[in-house]
Amino acid sequence: MGVVNVTPDSFSDGGRYDDTDRAVQHGLRLLAEGADLLDIGGESTRPGATRPLVAEELQRVVPVIRELAAAGARLSVDTMRAEVAAAALEAGATVVNDVSGGLADPGILDVVAASGATYVAMHWRGHSDRMQDLASYDEPGGVVWAVVSELRERLVAIQQAGVRAEQVVLDPGLGFAKAARHSWELLAGLEEVARLGCPLLVGASRKSFLGQLLASDDGTPRPVGERESAHLAVVTMLAERGVWGVRVHDVRATVDALTAWQAMRPPPLEDRA
Ligand code: PMM
């Protein structure tokens, strides 16, 4: 899943693709590099970000989705709003990527139920202006236990709204109301999240837990643009664990890493002499 942020303020690429033409060109490039799916977002979720108006969000994502759909792309809309999800599906998206898992605007679940779209439900505890205050996981079992039980609750609510289990993809929400160590613990404990029975999507690309791992001796985090090698190690491990998707900014590097991973996988038993 290649990321197209049509936002002025995303932490990873804010302002680079914030008009329709540039966003579409960027999407086409990611497709040419081998993305299977493009995730179009009009709201930055960086810690501390303020929310755009609904009209603003619609204006950012709908024209981009319409143009990329006309070019044959498979598209996801990164939104927490029912109204934006409905307009995006109408414009040609087939996946709704809701970082709030239906908590920010429960009406989004009705839109997904009525459309039959794939629904990505991410682990989330609150909007960006306060999510860092919500990064506490003191119960026994820590962050993995908390994320699994909170996602299980979401799964119940999602199905109660009429969304079929087969439509749902779960995401542990790396970096969302999580300190760096929480994101690493979640990656290590991903098997527990997989036991909920849904395919998994993981977004690690360029996130601050990578920057903190690679910090210099004085504690300065590695800059956003210099985290890719570490990210590729994570992506390869995720492929080995059989996730449904990885949400990435650098599609070319990701496809290269996955091509190498595939080349060194043992052939299926029936092909062995
Ligand atoms: N991360 C971001 C935005 N949307 N969606 C899902 N499903 N999972 C994520 O981890 C995720 C997301 C933040 O990253 P960005 O600002 O670079 O898009």
Coordinates of N, CA and C and ligand atoms in Angstrom, one line a residue, residues 1 3 5 10-13 39 43-46 78 97-99 120-122 171 173-174 176 201-207 247 249, ligand 1:
M1 N 0.9 -1.2 0.0 CA 0.0 0.0 0.0 C 0.9 1.2 0.0
V3 N 1.6 5.3 0.1 CA 0.9 6.4 0.7 C 0.9 7.6 -0.2
N5 N -0.3 11.3 0.6 CA -0.9 12.2 1.6 C -1.1 13.5 0.9
S10 N 1.7 16.5 6.9 CA 2.0 15.2 7.4 C 3.5 15.1 7.8
F11 N 3.8 14.3 8.8 CA 5.2 14.4 9.3 C 6.2 13.9 8.3
S12 N 5.7 12.9 7.4 CA 6.7 12.2 6.5 C 6.9 12.9 5.2
D13 N 5.8 13.6 4.7 CA 5.9 14.1 3.4 C 5.0 15.3 3.2
D39 N -3.1 4.5 -0.9 CA -3.9 5.0 0.2 C -3.9 6.6 0.2
E43 N -6.1 14.1 5.8 CA -6.0 14.6 7.1 C -4.7 14.1 7.7
S44 N -3.8 15.0 8.2 CA -2.6 14.5 8.8 C -2.9 14.0 10.2
T45 N -2.3 12.9 10.6 CA -2.5 12.4 12.0 C -1.3 12.5 12.8
R46 N -0.3 13.4 12.4 CA 0.9 13.5 13.2 C 0.5 14.0 14.6
D78 N -7.9 7.1 3.3 CA -7.4 7.2 4.7 C -8.3 8.3 5.4
N97 N -9.7 3.1 5.0 CA -8.7 2.9 6.0 C -9.0 3.9 7.1
D98 N -9.6 3.4 8.2 CA -10.0 4.3 9.3 C -9.1 4.1 10.5
V99 N -8.2 5.1 10.7 CA -7.2 5.0 11.8 C -7.9 4.9 13.1
V120 N -10.3 -1.2 6.9 CA -9.1 -1.3 7.8 C -9.4 -0.6 9.1
A121 N -9.4 -1.4 10.2 CA -9.7 -0.8 11.5 C -8.3 -0.8 12.3
M122 N -7.9 0.4 12.6 CA -6.6 0.5 13.3 C -6.8 0.7 14.8
D171 N -5.2 -3.4 12.2 CA -3.9 -2.7 12.2 C -3.5 -2.3 13.6
G173 N -1.6 -0.1 14.7 CA -1.5 1.4 14.9 C -0.2 1.8 15.5
L174 N 0.9 1.4 14.9 CA 2.2 1.8 15.4 C 2.3 3.4 15.5
F176 N 0.6 5.4 17.2 CA -0.6 6.1 17.6 C -0.9 5.8 19.1
L201 N -2.7 -5.2 8.5 CA -2.0 -4.1 7.8 C -1.1 -3.5 8.8
V202 N 0.1 -3.2 8.4 CA 1.1 -2.5 9.4 C 1.7 -1.3 8.7
G203 N 1.7 -0.2 9.4 CA 2.4 1.0 8.9 C 3.5 1.4 9.8
A204 N 4.7 1.1 9.3 CA 5.9 1.5 10.1 C 6.7 2.6 9.4
S205 N 6.4 2.8 8.2 CA 7.3 3.6 7.3 C 7.5 5.0 7.9
R206 N 8.8 5.4 8.0 CA 9.3 6.7 8.4 C 8.9 7.1 9.9
K207 N 8.3 6.2 10.6 CA 7.8 6.6 11.9 C 8.9 6.9 13.0
R247 N 1.9 -0.5 4.8 CA 1.6 0.9 4.3 C 2.9 1.6 4.3
H249 N 5.8 4.6 2.3 CA 6.1 5.8 1.4 C 7.0 5.4 0.3
Ligands
PMM1 N1 -0.2 5.7 9.8 C1 -0.4 7.0 9.4 C2 -1.6 7.3 8.7 N2 -2.5 6.4 8.4 N3 -3.2 4.1 8.5 C3 -3.0 2.9 8.9 N4 -3.9 1.9 8.6 N5 -1.9 2.5 9.6 C4 -1.0 3.4 10.0 O1 0.0 3.0 10.6 C5 -1.1 4.8 9.5 C6 -2.3 5.1 8.8 C7 0.6 8.1 9.7 O2 1.6 8.1 8.7 P1 1.7 9.2 7.6 O3 1.5 10.6 8.2 O4 3.0 9.1 7.0 O5 0.7 8.9 6.5

